[in-house]
Coordinates of C-alpha atoms and ligand atoms in Angstrom, one line a residue:
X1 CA -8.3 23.6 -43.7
X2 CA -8.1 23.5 -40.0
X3 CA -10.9 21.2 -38.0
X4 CA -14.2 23.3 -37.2
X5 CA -15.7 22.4 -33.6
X6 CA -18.5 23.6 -31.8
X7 CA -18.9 22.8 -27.8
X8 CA -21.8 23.5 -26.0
X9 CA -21.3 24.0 -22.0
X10 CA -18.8 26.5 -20.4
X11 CA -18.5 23.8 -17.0
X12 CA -15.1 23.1 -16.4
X13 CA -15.0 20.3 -18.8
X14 CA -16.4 22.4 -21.7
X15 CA -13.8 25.1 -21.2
X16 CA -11.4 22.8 -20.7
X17 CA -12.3 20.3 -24.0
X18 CA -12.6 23.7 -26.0
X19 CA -9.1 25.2 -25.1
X20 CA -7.7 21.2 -25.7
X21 CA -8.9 21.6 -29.8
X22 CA -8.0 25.3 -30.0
X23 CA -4.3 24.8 -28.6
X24 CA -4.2 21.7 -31.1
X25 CA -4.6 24.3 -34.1
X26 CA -8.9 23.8 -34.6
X27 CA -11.1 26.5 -35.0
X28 CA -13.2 26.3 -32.2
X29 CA -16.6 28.1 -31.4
X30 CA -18.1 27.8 -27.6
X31 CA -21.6 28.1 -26.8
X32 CA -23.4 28.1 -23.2
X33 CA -27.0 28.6 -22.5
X34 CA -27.4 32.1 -23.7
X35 CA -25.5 35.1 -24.0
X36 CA -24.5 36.2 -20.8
X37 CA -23.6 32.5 -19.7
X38 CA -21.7 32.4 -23.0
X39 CA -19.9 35.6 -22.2
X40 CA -19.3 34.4 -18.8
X41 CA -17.5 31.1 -19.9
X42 CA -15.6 32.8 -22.1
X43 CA -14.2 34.9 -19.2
X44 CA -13.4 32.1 -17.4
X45 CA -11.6 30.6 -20.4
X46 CA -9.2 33.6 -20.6
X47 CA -8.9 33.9 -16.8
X48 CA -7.2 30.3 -17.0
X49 CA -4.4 32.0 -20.0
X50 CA -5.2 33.0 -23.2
X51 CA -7.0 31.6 -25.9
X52 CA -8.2 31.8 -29.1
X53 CA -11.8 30.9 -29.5
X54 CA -14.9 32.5 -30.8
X55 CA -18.3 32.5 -29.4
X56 CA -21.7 32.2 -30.2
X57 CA -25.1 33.4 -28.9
X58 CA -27.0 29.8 -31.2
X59 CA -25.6 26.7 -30.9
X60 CA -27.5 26.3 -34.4
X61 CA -24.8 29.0 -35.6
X62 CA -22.2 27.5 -34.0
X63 CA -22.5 23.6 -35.6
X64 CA -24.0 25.3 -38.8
X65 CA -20.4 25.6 -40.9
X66 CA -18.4 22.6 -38.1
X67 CA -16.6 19.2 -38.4
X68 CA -17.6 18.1 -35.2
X69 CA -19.9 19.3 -32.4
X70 CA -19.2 18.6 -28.6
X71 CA -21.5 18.7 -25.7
X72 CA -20.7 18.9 -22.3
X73 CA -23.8 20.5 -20.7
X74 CA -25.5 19.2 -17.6
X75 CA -25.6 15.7 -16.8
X76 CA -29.4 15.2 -17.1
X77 CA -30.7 13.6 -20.5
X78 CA -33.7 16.3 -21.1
X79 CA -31.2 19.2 -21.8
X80 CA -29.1 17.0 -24.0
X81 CA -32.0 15.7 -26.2
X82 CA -33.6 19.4 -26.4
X83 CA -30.1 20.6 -27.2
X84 CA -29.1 17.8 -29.7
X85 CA -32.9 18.3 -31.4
X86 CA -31.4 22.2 -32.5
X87 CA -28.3 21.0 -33.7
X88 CA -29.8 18.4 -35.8
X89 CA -32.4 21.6 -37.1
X90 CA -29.4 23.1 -38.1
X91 CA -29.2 21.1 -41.0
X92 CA -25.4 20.0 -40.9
X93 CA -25.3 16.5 -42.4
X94 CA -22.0 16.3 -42.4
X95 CA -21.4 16.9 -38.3
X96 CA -20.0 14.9 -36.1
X97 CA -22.0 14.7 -32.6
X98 CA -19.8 13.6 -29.7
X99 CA -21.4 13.5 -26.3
X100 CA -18.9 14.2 -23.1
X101 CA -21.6 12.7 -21.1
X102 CA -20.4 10.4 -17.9
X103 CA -23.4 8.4 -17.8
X104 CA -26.1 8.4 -20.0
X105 CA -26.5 6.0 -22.9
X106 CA -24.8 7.2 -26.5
X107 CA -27.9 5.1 -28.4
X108 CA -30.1 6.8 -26.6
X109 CA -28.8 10.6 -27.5
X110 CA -28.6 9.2 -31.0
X111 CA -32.5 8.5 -31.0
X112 CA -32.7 11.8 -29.5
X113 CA -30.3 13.5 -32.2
X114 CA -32.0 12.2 -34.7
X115 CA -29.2 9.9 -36.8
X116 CA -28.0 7.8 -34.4
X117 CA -25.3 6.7 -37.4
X118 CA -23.6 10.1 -36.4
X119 CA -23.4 10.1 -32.6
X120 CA -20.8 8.7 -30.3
X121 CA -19.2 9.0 -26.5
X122 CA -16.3 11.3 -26.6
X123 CA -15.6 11.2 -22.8
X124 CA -12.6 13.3 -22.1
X125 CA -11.4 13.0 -17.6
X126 CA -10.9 15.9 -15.5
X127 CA -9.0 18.0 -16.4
X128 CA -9.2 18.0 -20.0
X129 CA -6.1 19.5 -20.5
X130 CA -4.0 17.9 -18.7
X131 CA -5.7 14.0 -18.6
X132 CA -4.2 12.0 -21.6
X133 CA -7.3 10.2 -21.6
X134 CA -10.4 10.0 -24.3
X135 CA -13.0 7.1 -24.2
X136 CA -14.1 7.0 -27.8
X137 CA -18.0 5.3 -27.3
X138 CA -19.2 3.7 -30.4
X139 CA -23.4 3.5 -30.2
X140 CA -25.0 0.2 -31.3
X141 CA -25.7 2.1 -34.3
X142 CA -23.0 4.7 -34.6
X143 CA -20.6 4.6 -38.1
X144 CA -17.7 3.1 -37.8
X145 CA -16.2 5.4 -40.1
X146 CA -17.6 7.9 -37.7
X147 CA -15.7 6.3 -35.2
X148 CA -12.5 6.2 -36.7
X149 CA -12.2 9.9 -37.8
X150 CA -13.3 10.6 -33.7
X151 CA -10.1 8.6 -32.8
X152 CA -8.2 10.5 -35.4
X153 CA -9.1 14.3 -34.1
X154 CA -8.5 12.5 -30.2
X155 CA -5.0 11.8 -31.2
X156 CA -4.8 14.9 -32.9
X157 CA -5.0 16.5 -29.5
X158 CA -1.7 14.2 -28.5
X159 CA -4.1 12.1 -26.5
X160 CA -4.5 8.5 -26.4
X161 CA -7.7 7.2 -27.4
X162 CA -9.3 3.8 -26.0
X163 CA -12.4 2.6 -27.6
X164 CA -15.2 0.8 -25.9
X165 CA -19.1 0.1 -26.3
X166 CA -22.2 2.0 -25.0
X167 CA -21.9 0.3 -21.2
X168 CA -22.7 1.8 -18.3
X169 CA -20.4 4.0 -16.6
X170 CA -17.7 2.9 -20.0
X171 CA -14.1 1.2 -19.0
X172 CA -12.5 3.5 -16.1
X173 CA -15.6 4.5 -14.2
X174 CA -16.5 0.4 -14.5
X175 CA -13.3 -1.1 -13.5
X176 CA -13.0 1.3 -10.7
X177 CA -16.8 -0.3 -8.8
X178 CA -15.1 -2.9 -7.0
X179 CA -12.5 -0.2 -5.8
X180 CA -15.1 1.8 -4.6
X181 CA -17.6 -0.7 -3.5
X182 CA -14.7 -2.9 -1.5
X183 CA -13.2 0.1 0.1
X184 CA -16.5 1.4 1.5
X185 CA -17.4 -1.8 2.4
X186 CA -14.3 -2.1 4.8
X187 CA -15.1 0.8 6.6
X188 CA -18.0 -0.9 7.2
X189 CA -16.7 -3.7 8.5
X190 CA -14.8 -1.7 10.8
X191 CA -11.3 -0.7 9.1
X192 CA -10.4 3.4 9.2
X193 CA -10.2 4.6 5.9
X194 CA -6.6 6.0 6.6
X195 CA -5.7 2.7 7.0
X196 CA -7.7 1.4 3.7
X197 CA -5.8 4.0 2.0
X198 CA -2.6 4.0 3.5
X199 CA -2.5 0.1 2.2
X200 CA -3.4 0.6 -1.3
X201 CA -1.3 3.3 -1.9
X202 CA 1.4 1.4 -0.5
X203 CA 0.9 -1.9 -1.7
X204 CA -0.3 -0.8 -5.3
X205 CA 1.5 2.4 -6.0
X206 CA -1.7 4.3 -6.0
X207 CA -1.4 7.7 -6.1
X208 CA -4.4 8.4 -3.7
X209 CA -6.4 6.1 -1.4
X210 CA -9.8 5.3 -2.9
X211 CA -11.6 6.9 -0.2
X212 CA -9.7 9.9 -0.3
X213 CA -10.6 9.8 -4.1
X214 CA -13.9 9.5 -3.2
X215 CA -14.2 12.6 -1.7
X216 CA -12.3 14.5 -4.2
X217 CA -15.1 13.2 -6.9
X218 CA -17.8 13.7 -4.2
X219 CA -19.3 11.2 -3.1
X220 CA -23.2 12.0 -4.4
X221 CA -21.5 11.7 -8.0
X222 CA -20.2 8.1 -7.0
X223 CA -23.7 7.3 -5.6
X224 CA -25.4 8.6 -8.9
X225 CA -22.8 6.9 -10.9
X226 CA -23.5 2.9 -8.3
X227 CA -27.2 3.7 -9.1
X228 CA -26.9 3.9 -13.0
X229 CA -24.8 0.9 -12.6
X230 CA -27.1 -1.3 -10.4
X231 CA -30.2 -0.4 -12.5
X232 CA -28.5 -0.4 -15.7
X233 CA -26.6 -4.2 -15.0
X234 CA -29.6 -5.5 -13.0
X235 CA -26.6 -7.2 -11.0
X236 CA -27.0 -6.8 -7.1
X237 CA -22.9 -6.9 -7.4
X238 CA -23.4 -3.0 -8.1
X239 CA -25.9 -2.2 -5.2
X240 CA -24.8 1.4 -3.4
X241 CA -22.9 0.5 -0.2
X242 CA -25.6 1.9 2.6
X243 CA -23.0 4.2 4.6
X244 CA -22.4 6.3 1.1
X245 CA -26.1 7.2 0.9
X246 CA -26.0 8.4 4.9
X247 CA -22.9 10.9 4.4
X248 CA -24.5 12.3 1.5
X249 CA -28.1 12.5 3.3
X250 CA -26.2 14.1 6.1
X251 CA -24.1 16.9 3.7
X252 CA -20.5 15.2 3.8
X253 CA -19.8 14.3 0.4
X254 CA -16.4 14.7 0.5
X255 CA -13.6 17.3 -0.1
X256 CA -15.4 20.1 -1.3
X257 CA -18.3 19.7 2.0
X258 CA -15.6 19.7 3.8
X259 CA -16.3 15.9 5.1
X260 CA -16.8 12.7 4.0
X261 CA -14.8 9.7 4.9
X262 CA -12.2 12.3 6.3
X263 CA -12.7 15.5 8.3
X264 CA -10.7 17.7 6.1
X265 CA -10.6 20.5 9.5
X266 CA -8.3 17.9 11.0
X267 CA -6.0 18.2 8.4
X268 CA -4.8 15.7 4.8
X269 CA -6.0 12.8 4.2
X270 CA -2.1 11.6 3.7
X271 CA -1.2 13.2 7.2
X272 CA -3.6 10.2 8.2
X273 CA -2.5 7.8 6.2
X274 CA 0.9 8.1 7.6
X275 CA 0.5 7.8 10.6
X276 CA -1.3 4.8 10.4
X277 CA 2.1 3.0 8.6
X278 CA 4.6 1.1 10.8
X279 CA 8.3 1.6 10.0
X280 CA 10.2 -1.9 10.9
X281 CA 12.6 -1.7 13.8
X282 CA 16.1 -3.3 14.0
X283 CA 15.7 -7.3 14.6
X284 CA 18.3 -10.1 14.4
X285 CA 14.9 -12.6 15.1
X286 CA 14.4 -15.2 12.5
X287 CA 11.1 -15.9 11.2
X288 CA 9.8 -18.7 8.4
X289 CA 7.4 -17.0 6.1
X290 CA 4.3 -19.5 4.5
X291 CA 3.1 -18.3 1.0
X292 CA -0.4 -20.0 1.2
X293 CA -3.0 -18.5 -1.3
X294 CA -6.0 -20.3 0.4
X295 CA -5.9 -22.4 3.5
X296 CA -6.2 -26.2 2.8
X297 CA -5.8 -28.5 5.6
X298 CA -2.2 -29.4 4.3
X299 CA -1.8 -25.4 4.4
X300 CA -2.7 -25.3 7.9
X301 CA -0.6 -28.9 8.5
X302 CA 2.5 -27.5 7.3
X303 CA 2.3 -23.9 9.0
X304 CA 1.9 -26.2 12.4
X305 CA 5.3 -28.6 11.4
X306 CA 7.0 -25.3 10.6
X307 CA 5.9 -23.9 14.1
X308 CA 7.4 -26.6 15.8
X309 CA 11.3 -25.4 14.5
X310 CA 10.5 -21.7 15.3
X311 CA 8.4 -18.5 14.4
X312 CA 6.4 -19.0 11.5
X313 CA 3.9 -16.8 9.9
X314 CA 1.2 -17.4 6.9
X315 CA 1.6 -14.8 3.7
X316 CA -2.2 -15.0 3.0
X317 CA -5.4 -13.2 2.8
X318 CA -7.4 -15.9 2.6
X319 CA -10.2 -15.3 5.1
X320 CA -10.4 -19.0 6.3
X321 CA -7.2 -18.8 8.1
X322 CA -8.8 -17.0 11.0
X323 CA -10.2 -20.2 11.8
X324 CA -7.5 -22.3 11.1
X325 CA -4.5 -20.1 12.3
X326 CA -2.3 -22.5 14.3
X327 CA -1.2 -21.4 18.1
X328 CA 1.9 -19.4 17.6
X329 CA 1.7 -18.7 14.0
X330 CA 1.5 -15.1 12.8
X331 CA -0.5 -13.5 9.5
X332 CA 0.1 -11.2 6.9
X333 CA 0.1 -10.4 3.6
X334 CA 3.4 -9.7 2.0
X335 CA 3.7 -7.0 -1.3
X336 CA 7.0 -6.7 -2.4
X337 CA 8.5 -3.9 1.1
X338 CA 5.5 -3.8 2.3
X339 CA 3.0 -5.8 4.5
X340 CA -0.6 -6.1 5.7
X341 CA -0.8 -7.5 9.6
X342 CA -3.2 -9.1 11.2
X343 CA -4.3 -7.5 14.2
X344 CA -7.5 -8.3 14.8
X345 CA -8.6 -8.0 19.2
X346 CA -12.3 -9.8 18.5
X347 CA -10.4 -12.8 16.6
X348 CA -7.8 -12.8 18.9
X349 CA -5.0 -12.2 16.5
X350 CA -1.9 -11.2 17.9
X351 CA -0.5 -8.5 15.4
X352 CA 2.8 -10.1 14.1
X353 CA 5.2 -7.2 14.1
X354 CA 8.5 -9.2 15.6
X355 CA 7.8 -11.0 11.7
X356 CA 7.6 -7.7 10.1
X357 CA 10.6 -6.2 12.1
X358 CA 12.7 -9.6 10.8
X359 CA 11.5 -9.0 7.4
X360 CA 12.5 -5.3 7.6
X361 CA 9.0 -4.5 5.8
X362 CA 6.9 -1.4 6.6
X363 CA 3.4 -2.7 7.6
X364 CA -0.2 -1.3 8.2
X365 CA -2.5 -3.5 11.1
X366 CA -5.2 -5.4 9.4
X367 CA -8.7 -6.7 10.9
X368 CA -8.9 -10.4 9.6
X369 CA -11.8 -9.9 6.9
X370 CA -11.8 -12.4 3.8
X371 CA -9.0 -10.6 1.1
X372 CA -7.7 -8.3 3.5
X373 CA -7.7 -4.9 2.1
X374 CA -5.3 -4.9 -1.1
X375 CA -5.8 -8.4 -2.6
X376 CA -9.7 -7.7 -1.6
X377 CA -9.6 -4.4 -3.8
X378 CA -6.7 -5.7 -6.7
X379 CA -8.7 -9.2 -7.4
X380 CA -12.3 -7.6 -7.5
X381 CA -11.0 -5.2 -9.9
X382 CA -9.5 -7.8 -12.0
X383 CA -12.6 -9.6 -12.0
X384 CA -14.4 -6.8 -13.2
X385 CA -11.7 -6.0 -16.1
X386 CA -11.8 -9.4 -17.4
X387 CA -15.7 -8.7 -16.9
X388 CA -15.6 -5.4 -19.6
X389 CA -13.5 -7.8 -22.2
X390 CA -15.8 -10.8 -21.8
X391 CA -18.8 -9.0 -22.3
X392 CA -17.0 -6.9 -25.7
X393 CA -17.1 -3.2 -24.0
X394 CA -13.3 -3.0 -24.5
X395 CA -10.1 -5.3 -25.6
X396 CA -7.7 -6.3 -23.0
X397 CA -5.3 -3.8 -24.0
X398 CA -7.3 -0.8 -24.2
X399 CA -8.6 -1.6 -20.6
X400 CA -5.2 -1.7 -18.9
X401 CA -4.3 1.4 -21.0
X402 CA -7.3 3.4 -19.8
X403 CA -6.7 2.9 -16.0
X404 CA -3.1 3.9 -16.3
X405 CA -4.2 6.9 -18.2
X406 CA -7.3 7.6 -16.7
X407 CA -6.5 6.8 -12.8
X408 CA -2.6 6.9 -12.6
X409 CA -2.5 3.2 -12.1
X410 CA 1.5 1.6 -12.2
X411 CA 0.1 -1.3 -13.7
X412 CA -3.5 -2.0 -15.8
X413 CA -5.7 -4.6 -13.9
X414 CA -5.0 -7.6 -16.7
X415 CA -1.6 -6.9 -16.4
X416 CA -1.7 -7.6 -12.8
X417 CA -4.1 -10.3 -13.3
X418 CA -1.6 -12.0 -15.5
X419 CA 1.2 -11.1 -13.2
X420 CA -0.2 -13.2 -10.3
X421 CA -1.9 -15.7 -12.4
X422 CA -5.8 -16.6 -12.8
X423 CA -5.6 -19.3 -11.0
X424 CA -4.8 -17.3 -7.9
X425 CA -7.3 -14.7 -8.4
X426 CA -9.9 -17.2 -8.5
X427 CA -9.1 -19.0 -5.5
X428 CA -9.1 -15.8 -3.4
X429 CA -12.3 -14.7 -5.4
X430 CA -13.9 -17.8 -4.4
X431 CA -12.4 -17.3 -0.6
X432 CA -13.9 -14.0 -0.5
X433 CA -17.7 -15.5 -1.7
X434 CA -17.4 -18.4 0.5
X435 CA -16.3 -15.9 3.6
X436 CA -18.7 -13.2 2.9
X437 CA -21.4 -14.5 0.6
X438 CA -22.6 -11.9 -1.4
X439 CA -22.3 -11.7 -5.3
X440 CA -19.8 -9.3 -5.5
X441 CA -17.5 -11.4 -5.5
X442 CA -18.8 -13.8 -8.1
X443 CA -15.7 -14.8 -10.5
X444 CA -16.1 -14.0 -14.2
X445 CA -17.0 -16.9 -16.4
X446 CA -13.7 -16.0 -18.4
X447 CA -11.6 -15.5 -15.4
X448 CA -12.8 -19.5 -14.6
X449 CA -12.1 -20.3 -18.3
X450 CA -8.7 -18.9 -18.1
X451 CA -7.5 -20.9 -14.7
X452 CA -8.7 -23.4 -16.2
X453 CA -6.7 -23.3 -19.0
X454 CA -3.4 -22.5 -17.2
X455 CA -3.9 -25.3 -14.6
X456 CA -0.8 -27.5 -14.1
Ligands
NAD501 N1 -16.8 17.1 -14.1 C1 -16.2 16.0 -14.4 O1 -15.3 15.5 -13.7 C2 -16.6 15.3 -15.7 C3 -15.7 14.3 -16.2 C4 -16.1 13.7 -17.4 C5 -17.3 14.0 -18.0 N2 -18.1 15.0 -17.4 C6 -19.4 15.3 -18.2 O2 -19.2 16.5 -18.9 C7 -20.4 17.3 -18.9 C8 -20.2 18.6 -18.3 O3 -19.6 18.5 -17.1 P1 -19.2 19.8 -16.2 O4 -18.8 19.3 -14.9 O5 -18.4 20.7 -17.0 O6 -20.7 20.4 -16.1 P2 -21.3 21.7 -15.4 O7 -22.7 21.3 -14.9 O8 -20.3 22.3 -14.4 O9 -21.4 22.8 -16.6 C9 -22.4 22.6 -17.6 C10 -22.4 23.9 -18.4 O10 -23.4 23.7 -19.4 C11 -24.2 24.8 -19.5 N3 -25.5 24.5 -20.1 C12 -26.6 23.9 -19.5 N4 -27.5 23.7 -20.4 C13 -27.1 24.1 -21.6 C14 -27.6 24.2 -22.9 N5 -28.9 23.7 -23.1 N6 -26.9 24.7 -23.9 C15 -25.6 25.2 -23.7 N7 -25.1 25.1 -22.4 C16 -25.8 24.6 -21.4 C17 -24.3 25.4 -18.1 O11 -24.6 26.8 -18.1 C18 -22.9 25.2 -17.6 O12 -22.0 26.2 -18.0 C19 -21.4 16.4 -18.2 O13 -22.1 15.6 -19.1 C20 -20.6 15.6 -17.3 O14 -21.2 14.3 -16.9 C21 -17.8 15.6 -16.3

């Protein structure tokens, strides 16, 4: 017999989680608030192509005779506990309760349900019918039997499943703070975020900047989600960046405002971004390149003996070297084509594009700021990946799977971690706390454990 599911909420991500199980071959009942709501979602369903679902004026109805019951109505926990309180009076024992909620705790809305045993996270990404995506959220008290027949009907959708605890904000939304966070934080600091973008996109294979992601999401919905986090954690690592709270007092939150950290009336974010990159010009000039991940004094010794038989620049983004930069040495930070530059007029660092011009790279100018921009935004996320697997929210795997899934990312954020090595992660980690001494930078105790173990 073909799966029975009931969703409650006609929002996009209800219509769109409803068509996902009808298309699969489910039989599939939608319920909104009342009847015209209902009606009205069901409209919408249609207006997007056809399909076959039925609806319901009770959501009691609706579960009575089903598998599995979905909510996605409002984010706010009252609604969810009033309407998980009918479903349980329904008296289907056998049902499956799966929350799409974002944010709020899967324990909690299975106190609220009434058999927490019964109750899990079933967090489907925007859209739902086209995002491969499911976090499957196992309660503290949730059936792992329960669990595993979740993950079965997921993948019955031809979607991958990746299973995690009941943390705030889950694995994607939680590896994704630093990005956030860092990105923001630069602005602050005096970087334009077409130029924040332009260099993650480049440098990581991004498919859009985090700022201009930002304002897609909006940014109020990033704020709620950084005050969850900072209250939930009780870690000042996940404290709202100040500037996000003043564009969303003052109406820009993003895209759909019209504003945020662009002005969309001035045209794409990516027009922006663009302009901002530096195609290398022809150059016969030869130029020594120093890899240095931090900047010891035999660093900074050796980029002076190297001066003395030519141009030499430091491949870093260790903060320290704006300090230590020796006359007539140049700074950036190499990735693969591309390249970060230093051009900073208040350090007085010369931007070093005859260095990029020899190394045929395309290049984005850089104020000198601990990390730079990419290694600043890569390494924190590492951090905070190897974070969610220290603390048991997810495995390794399922992390790296969920943000190449879930965000689009080339690479997951262990497999990068593993591709540059902990040791080097931790030294710029600990560069970027010495330089701008605030905890969110503070290494993982597994990410220390792991350099440890690969040290030489
Ligand atoms: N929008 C996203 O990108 C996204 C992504 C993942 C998860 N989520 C989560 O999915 C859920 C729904 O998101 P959305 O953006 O579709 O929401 P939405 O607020 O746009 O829509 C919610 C729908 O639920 C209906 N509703 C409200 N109370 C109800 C009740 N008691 N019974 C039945 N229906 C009721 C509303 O009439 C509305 O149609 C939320 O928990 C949200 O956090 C959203």
């Amino acid at each position: 017999m073909a799966l029975r599911v009931a969703v409650a909420g006609l929002g996009p991500m209800g219509r769109g989680i409803a068509r996902v199980f009808a298309e699969s071959g489910a039989s599939v009942t939608v319920v909104d608030l009342d009847a015209a709501t209902t009606a009205a979602g069901h409209e919408k369903m249609l207006a997007d192509g056809p399909v076959d679902v039925s609806t319901s004026d009770s959501v009691a109805d609706a579960v009575r005779d089903a598998d599995l019951f979905v909510e996605a109505i409002v984010e706010r926990f009252e609604p969810k506990r009033a309407l998980l309180a009918q479903v349980r009076a329904a008296g289907n024992d056998k049902l499956v309760v799966a929350s799409n909620t974002s944010s709020l705790s899967i324990g909690e809305l299975g106190v609220a349900y009434g058999d927490p045993t019964r109750v899990l996270g079933m967090h489907f990404f925007n859209p739902p019918t086209k995002m491969r995506l499911v976090e499957v959220i196992r309660g503290a008290r949730t059936d792992p039997e329960i669990v595993a027949r979740a993950r079965e009907w997921v993948e019955g959708l031809g979607k991958t499943a990746v299973l995690c605890a009941d943390s705030p904000n889950f694995v994607v939304n939680r590896v994704c703070r630093p990005l956030y966070y860092e990105s923001q934080l630069l602005v602050t600091q005096g970087m334009t975020p077409a130029v924040v973008d332009a260099a993650v996109k480049s440098a990581l294979g991004h498919r859009m900047g985090p700022l201009e992601l930002l304002d897609f999401t909006g940014l109020h919905t990033h704020l709620g989600s950084s005050e969850t986090a900072l209250r939930e954690f009780g870690d000042p690592r996940y404290r709202p960046i100040p500037l996000t709270r003043q564009l969303v007092r003052a109406g820009t939150t993003g895209r759909a405002a019209g504003r945020g950290y662009y002005d969309y009336s001035q045209g794409k974010p990516r027009e922006a971004q663009v302009a901002v990159l530096r195609e290398p010009r022809p150059s016969d000039a030869r130029v020594q390149v120093y890899r240095a991940v931090g900047c010891t004094p035999e660093d900074v010794m050796a980029v002076r003996d190297l001066g003395k038989s030519g141009r030499v620049v430091v491949d870093s983004s260790d903060g320290a070297w704006r300090e230590h930069l020796p006359p007539g040495a140049g700074w950036l930070r190499l990735h693969g084509g591309f390249a970060e530059v230093v051009a900073d007029e208040v350090a007085r660092i010369e931007p070093a594009y005859d260095a990029v011009d020899a190394l045929g790279v395309t290049s984005v100018p850089v104020l000198a700021l601990p990390g730079l921009v990419v290694d600043r935004l890569a390494h924190t996320m590492a951090n905070e990946a190897l974070t969610v697997v220290e603390e048991g929210t997810a495995g390794a795997g399922d992390v790296d799977l969920a943000l190449r899934l879930g965000m689009n990312h080339p690479v997951g954020p262990l497999e990068y971690l593993a591709s540059v090595g902990a040791r080097d992660v931790l030294t710029s980690l600990r560069g970027m706390l010495d330089g701008f001494g605030d905890p969110r930078y503070r290494p993982a105790q597994l990410l220390v454990r792991q350099a440890a173990g690969s040290r030489g």
